Tab-separated table of C-alpha atoms in Angstrom:
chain	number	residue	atom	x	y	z
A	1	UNK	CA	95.760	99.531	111.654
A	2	UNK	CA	97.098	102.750	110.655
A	3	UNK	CA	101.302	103.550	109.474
A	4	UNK	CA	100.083	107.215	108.519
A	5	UNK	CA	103.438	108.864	107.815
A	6	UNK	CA	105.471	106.562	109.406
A	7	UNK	CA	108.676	105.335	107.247
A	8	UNK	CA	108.969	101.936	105.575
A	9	UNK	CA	111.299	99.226	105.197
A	10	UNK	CA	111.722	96.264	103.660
A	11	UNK	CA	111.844	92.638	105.350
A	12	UNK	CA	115.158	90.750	105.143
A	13	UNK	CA	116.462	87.420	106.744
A	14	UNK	CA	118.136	86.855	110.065
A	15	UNK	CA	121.685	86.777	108.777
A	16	UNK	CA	122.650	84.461	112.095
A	17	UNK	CA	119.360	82.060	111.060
A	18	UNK	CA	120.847	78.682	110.795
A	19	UNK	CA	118.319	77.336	108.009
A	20	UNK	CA	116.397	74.692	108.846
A	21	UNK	CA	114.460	72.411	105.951
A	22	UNK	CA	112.522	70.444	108.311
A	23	UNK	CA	112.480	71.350	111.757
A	24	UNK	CA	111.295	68.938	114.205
A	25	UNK	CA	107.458	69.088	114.560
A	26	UNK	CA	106.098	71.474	117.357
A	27	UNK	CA	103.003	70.859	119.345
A	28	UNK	CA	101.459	74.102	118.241
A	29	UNK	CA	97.787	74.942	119.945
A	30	UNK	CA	95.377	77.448	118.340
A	31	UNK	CA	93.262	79.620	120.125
A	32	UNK	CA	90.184	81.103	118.201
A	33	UNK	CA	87.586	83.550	120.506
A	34	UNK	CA	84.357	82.812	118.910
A	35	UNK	CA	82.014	85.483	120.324
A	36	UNK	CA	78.630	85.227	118.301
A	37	UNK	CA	80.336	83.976	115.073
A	38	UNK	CA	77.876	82.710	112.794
A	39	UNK	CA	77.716	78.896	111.732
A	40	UNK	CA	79.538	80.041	107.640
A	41	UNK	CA	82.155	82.018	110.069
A	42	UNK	CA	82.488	78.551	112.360
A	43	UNK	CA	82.381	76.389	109.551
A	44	UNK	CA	85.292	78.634	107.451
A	45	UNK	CA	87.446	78.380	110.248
A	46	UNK	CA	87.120	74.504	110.780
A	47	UNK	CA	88.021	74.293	106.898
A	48	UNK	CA	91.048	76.517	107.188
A	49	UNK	CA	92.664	74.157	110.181
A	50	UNK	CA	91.678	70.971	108.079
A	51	UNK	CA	93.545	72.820	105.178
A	52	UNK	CA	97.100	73.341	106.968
A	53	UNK	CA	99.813	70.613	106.109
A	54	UNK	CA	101.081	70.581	109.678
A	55	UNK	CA	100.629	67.272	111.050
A	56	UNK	CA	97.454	67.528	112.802
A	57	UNK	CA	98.223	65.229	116.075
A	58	UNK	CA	100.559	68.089	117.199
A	59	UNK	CA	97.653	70.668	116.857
A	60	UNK	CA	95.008	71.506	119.727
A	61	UNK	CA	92.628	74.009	118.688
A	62	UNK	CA	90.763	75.864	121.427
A	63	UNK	CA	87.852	77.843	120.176
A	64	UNK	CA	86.715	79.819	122.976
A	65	UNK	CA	83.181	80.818	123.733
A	66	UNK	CA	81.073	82.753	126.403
A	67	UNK	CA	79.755	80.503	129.164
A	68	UNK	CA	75.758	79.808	128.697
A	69	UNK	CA	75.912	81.660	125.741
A	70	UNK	CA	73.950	79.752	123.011
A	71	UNK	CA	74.190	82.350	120.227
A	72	UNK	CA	78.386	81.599	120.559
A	73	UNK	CA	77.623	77.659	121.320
A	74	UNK	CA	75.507	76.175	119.046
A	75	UNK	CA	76.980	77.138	115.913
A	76	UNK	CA	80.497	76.643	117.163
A	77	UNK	CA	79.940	72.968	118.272
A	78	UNK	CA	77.883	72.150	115.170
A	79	UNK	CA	81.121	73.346	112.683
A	80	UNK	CA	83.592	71.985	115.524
A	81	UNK	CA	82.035	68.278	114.286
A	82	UNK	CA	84.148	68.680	111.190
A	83	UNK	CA	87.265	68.739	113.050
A	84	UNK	CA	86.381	66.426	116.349
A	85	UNK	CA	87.083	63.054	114.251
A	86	UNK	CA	90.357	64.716	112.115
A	87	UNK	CA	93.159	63.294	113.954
A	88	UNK	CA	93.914	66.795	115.460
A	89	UNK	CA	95.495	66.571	119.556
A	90	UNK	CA	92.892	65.317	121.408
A	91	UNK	CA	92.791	68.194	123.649
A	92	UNK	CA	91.247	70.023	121.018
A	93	UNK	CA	87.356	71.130	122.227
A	94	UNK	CA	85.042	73.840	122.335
A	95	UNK	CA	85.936	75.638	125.363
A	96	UNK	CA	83.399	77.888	127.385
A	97	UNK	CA	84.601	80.340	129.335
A	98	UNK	CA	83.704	83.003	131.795
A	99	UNK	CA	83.740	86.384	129.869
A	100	UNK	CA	84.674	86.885	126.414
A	101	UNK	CA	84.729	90.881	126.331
A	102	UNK	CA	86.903	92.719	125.675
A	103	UNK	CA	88.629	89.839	123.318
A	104	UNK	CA	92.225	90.100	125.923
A	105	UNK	CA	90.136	89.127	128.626
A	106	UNK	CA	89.003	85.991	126.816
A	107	UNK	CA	92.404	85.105	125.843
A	108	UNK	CA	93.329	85.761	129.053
A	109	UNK	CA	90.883	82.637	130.486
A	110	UNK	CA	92.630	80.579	128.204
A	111	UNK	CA	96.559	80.678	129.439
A	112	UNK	CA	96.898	78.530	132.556
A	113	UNK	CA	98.290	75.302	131.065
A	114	UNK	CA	99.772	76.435	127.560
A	115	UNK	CA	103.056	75.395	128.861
A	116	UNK	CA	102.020	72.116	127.625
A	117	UNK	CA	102.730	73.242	124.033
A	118	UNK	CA	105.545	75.265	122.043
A	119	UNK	CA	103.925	77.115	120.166
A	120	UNK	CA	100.224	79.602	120.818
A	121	UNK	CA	98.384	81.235	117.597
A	122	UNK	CA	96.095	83.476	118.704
A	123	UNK	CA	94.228	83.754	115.605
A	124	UNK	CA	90.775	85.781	114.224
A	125	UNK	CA	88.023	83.899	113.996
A	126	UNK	CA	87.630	85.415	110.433
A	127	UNK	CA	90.977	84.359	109.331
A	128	UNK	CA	92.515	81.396	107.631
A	129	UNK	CA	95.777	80.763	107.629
A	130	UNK	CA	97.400	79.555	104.380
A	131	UNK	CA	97.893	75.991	103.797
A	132	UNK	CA	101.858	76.129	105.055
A	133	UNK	CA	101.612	78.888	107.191
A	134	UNK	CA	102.414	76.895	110.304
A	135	UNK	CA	105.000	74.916	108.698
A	136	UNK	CA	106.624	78.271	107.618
A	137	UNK	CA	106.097	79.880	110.923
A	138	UNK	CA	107.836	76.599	112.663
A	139	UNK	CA	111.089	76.907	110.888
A	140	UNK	CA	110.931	80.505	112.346
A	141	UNK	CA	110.847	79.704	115.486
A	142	UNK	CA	113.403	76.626	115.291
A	143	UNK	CA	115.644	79.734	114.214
A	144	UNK	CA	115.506	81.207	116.863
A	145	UNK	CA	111.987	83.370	116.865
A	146	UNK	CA	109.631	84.397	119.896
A	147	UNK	CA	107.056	85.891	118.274
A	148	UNK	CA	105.961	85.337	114.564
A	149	UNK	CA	103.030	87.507	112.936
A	150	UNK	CA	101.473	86.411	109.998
A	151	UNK	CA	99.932	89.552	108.145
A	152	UNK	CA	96.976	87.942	105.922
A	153	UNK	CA	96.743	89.333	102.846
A	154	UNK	CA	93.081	88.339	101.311
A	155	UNK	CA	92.978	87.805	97.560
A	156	UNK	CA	89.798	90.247	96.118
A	157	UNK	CA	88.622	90.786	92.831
A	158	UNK	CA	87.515	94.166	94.106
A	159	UNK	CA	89.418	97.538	94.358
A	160	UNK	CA	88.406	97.884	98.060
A	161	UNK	CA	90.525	94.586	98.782
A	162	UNK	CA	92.998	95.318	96.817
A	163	UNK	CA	93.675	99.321	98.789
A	164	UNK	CA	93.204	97.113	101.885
A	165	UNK	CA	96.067	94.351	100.565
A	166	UNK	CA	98.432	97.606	100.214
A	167	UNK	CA	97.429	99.062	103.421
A	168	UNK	CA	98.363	95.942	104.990
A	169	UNK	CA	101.759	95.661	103.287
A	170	UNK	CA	102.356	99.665	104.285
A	171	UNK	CA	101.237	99.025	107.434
A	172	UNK	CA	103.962	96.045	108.091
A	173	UNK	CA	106.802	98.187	106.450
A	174	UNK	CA	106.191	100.842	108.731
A	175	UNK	CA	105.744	98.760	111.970
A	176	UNK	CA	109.289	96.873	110.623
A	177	UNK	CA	110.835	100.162	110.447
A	178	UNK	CA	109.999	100.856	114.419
A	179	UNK	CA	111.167	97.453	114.922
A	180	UNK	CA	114.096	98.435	113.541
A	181	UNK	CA	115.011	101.532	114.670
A	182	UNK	CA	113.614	101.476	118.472
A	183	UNK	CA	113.605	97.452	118.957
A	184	UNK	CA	109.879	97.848	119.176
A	185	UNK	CA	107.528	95.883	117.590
A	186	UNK	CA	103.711	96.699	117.589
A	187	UNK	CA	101.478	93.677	116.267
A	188	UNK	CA	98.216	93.761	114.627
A	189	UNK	CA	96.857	90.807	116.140
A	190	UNK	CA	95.127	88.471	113.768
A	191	UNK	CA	97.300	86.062	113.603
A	192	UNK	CA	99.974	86.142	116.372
A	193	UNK	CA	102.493	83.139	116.744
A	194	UNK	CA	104.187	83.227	120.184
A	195	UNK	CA	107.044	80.882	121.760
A	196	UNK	CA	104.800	79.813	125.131
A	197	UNK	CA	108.472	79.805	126.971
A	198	UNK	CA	108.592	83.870	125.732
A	199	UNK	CA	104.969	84.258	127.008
A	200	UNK	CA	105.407	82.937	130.270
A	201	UNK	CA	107.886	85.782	130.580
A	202	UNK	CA	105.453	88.454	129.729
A	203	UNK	CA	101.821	87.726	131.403
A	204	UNK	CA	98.571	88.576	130.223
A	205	UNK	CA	96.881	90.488	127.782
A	206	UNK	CA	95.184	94.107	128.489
A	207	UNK	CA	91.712	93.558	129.534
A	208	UNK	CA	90.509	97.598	128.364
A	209	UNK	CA	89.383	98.638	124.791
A	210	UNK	CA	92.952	99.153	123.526
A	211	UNK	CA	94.114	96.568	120.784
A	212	UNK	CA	95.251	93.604	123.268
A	213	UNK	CA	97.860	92.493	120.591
A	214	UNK	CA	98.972	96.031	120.011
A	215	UNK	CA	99.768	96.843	123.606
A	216	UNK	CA	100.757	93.145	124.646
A	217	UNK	CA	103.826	93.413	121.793
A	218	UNK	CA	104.840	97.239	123.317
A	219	UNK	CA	105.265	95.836	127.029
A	220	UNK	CA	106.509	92.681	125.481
A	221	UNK	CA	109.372	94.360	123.378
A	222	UNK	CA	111.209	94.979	127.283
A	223	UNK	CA	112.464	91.285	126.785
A	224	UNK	CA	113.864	92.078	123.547
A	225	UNK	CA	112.145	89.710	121.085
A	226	UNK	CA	113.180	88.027	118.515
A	227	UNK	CA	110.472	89.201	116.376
A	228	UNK	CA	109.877	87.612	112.826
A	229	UNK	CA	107.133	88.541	110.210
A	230	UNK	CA	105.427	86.256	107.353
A	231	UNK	CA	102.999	87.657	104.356
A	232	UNK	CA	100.814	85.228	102.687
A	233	UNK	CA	97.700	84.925	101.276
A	234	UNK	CA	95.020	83.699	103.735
A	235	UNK	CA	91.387	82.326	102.645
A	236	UNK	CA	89.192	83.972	105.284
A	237	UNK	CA	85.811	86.148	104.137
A	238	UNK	CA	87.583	89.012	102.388
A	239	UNK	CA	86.080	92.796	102.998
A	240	UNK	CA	85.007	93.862	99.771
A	241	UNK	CA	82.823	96.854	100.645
A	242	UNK	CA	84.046	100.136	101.125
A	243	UNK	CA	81.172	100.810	103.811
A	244	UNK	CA	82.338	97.845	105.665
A	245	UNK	CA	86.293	98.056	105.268
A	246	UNK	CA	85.441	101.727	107.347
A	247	UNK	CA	83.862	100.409	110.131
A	248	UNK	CA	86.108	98.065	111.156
A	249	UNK	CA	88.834	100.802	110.608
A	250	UNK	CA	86.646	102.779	113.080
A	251	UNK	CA	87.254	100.029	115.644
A	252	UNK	CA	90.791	99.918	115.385
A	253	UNK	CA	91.808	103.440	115.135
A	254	UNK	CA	89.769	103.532	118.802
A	255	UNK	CA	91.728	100.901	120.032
A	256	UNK	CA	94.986	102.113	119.229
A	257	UNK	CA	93.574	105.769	120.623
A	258	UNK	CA	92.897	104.010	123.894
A	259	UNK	CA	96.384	101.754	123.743
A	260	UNK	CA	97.641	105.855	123.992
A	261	UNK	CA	96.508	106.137	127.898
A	262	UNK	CA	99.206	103.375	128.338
A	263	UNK	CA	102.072	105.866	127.798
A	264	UNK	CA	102.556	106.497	131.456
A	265	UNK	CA	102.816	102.718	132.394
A	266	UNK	CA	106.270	101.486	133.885
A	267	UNK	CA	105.870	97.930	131.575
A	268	UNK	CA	106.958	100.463	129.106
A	269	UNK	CA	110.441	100.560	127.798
A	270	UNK	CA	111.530	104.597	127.011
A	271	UNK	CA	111.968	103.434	123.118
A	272	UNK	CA	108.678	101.784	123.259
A	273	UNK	CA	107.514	104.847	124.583
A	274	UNK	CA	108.680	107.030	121.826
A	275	UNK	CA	107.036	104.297	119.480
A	276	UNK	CA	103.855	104.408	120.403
A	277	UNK	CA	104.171	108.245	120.871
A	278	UNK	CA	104.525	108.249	116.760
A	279	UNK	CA	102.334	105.934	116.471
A	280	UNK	CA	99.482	108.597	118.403
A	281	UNK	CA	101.272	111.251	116.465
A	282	UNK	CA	100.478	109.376	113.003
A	283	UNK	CA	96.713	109.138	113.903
A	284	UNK	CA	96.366	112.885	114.911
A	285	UNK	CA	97.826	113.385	111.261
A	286	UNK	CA	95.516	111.431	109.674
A	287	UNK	CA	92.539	112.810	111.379
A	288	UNK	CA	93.713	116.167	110.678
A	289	UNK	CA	93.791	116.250	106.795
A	290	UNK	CA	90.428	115.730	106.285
A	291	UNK	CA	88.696	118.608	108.628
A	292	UNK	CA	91.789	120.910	107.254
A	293	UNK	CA	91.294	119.879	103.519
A	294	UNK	CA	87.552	120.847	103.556
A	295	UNK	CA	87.225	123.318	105.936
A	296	UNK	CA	90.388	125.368	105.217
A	297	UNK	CA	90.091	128.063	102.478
A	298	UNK	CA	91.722	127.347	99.428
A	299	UNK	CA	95.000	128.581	99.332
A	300	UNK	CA	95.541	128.963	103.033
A	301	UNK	CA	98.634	127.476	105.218
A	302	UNK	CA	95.998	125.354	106.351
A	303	UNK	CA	95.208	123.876	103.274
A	304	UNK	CA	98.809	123.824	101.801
A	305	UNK	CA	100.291	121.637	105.070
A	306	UNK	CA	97.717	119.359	104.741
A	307	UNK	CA	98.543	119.292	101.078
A	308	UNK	CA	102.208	118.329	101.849
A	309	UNK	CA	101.056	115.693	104.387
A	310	UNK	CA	99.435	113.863	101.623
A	311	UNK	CA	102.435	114.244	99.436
A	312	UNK	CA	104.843	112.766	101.532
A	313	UNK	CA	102.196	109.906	102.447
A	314	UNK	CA	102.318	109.418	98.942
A	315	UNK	CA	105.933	109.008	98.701
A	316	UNK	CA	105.527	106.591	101.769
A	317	UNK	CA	103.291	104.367	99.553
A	318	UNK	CA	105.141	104.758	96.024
A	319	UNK	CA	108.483	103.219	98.454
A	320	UNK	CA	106.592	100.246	99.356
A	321	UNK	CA	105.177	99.745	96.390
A	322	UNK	CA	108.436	99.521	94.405
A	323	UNK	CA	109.345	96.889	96.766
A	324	UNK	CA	109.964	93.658	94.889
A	325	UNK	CA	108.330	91.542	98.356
A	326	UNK	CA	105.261	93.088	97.362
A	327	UNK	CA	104.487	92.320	93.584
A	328	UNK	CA	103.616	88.663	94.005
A	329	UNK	CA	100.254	89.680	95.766
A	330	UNK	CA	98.729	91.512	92.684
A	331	UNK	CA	97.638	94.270	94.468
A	332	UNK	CA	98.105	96.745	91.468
A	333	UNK	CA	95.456	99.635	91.534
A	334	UNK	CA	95.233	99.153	95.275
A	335	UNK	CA	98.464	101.560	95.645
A	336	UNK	CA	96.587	104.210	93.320
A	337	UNK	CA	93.715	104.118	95.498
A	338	UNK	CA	94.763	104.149	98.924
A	339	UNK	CA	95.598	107.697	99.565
A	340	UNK	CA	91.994	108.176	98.678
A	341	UNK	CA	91.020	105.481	101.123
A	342	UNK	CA	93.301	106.694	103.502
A	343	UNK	CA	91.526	110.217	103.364
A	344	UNK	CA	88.310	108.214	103.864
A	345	UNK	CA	89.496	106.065	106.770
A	346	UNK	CA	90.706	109.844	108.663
A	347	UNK	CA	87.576	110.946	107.883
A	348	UNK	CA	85.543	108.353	109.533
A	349	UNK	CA	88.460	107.795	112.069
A	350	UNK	CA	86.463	111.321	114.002
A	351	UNK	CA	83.721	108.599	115.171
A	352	UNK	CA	86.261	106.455	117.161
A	353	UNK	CA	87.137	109.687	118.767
A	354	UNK	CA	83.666	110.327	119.570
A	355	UNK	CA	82.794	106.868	120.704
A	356	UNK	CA	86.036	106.576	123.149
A	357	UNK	CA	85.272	110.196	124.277
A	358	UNK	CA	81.798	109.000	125.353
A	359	UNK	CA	82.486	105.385	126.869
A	360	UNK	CA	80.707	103.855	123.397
A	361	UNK	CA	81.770	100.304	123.125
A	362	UNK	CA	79.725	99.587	119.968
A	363	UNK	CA	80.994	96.544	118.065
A	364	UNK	CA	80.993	97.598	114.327
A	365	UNK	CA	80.918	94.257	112.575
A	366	UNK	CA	82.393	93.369	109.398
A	367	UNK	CA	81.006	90.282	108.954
A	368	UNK	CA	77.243	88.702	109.696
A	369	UNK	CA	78.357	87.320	112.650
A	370	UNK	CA	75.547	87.860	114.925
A	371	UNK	CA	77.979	90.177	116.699
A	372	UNK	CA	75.592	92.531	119.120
């Protein structure tokens, strides 16, 4: 996801929180899409539920795969093994289900009957969620929470990670500040705590190629939210590859192009509207510098206001930076280097608009996943 330009700030308790040392266990299910994962993606996953210090007999987790789809199946059920005998709910399975794409219409097959538990994650199948992340997440929402996002911050030896750890931390500064300021909040979507009582309020998910957690939080922010965020290390497959980290930034920036056609739509509050009008604003900007940086003669207005965007993009990142909330995730260089990447990522970003402007659904995988 991209905060291009958008302001930052910093995260700070609910002053009316009542703290709560140990909340009263939630029955908290899990729902994982597993669309063509392969079996070290299944297998990852298993280990990252049989990691979490929740206690495990008020977790279900619900991976969910395409129906007669043995690519998705076989796989799944083998790593699934690991977790059938772990003392997890015993409505935990493997469940098959009509059509898995686009990843809101999966989701969507998997509501009816959630109102059995407290507590949904829709989580990545990619992503593991650190050891305490649930416990953490529970004493949010015994605050007082209806929606929780966890943004994962993978630990990397690389410099790629590390611009993509910084990203991620600009990214939630900027989509705290729209919280903030408009009462908006705009998820990323990888791992998405959500009261079931809140979600019975707001419906579905999108079924189109916009981000289904992206536009799901903008129609959801009507009900006013109490919306809480949580940054911690997960222990998924980190993207370590600069090649790699692009492409999947090529699938997002097109779904939060496409979330853009949603502007009109009456489940849209006039703030939220004005949100996600700077949040198509903020891509346009970022597309922009590239074309105008190389293609603009030197000296020109052109090249000068394209110039000052990246200045004041690089004030945008030196704020965060500073931020004390940040320095425990060792991201160092990664703050040097992602104005480059961010260059990079506007760069590649023209192929998203080429592939929504042509009806291209390719699936640019980040992972070897199997993914067609």
């Amino acid at each position: 996801m991209t905060g291009f330009l958008i302001p930052t700030m910093e995260r700070r308790p609910d002053r009316n929180a009542t703290p709560t040392a140990n909340p009263t266990p939630a029955d908290v299910v899990i729902l994982v899409p597993m669309y063509r994962e392969s079996l070290e993606t299944c297998e990852r996953s298993a280990t990252g539920m049989l990691r979490l210090d929740y206690p495990r007999d008020r977790i279900t987790v619900l991976w969910l795969i395409p129906e007669g789809d043995t690519r998705s199946e076989t796989p799944a059920r083998t790593a699934f093994a690991a977790l059938a005998e772990a003392g997890f709910d015993p409505r935990s399975r493997v469940r098959p289900v009509p059509d898995m794409r686009p990843k809101g219409r999966a989701l969507n097959h998997a509501l009816d009957g959630l109102g059995a538990h407290d507590i949904v994650l829709f989580l990545d199948a990619d992503v593991m969620p650190g050891p305490t992340q649930l416990t953490d997440v529970v004493r949010e929402f015994a605050q007082g929470a209806d929606i929780v996002e966890a943004f994962e911050f993978q630990e990397s030896r690389t410099w790629v990670g590390r611009t993509i750890a910084a990203e991620n931390a600009t990214h939630l500064a900027s989509m705290i500040f729209l919280q903030r300021r408009l009462g908006t909040a705009f998820l990323q979507g990888s791992s998405v705590y959500v009261s079931t009582t809140f979600l019975a309020k707001t419906g579905g998910f999108i079924e189109d190629e916009a981000e289904e957690c992206f536009v799901w939080s903008m129609f959801a922010s009507r009900h006013d939210p109490d919306v809480r965020f949580l940054a911690n290390f997960s222990y998924g497959a980190p993207i370590d590859e600069l090649t790699t980290a692009l492409r999947q930034r090529v699938r997002w920036l097109r779904g939060q192009l496409a979330a853009l056609k949603h502007l009109p739509s009456p489940r849209l509050t006039p703030a939220g509207r004005i949100a996600l009008g700077i949040t198509g604003a903020s891509i346009v900007a970022q597309l922009a510098v590239p074309p105008a940086l190389l293609l603009a003669r030197r000296g020109s207005r052109t090249r000068r206001l394209a110039l000052g965007v990246l200045g004041l993009e690089a004030a945008r990142i030196a704020r965060t930076a500073v931020s004390p909330e940040w320095r425990h995730l060792g991201i160092r260089d990664g703050w040097c280097t992602l104005l480059v990447f961010e260059v990079l990522q506007g760069a590649a970003g023209w192929r998203a608009v080429l592939e929504l402007a042509t009806d291209n659904r390719v699936w640019h995988s980040v992972r070897d996943s199997g993914h067609d």
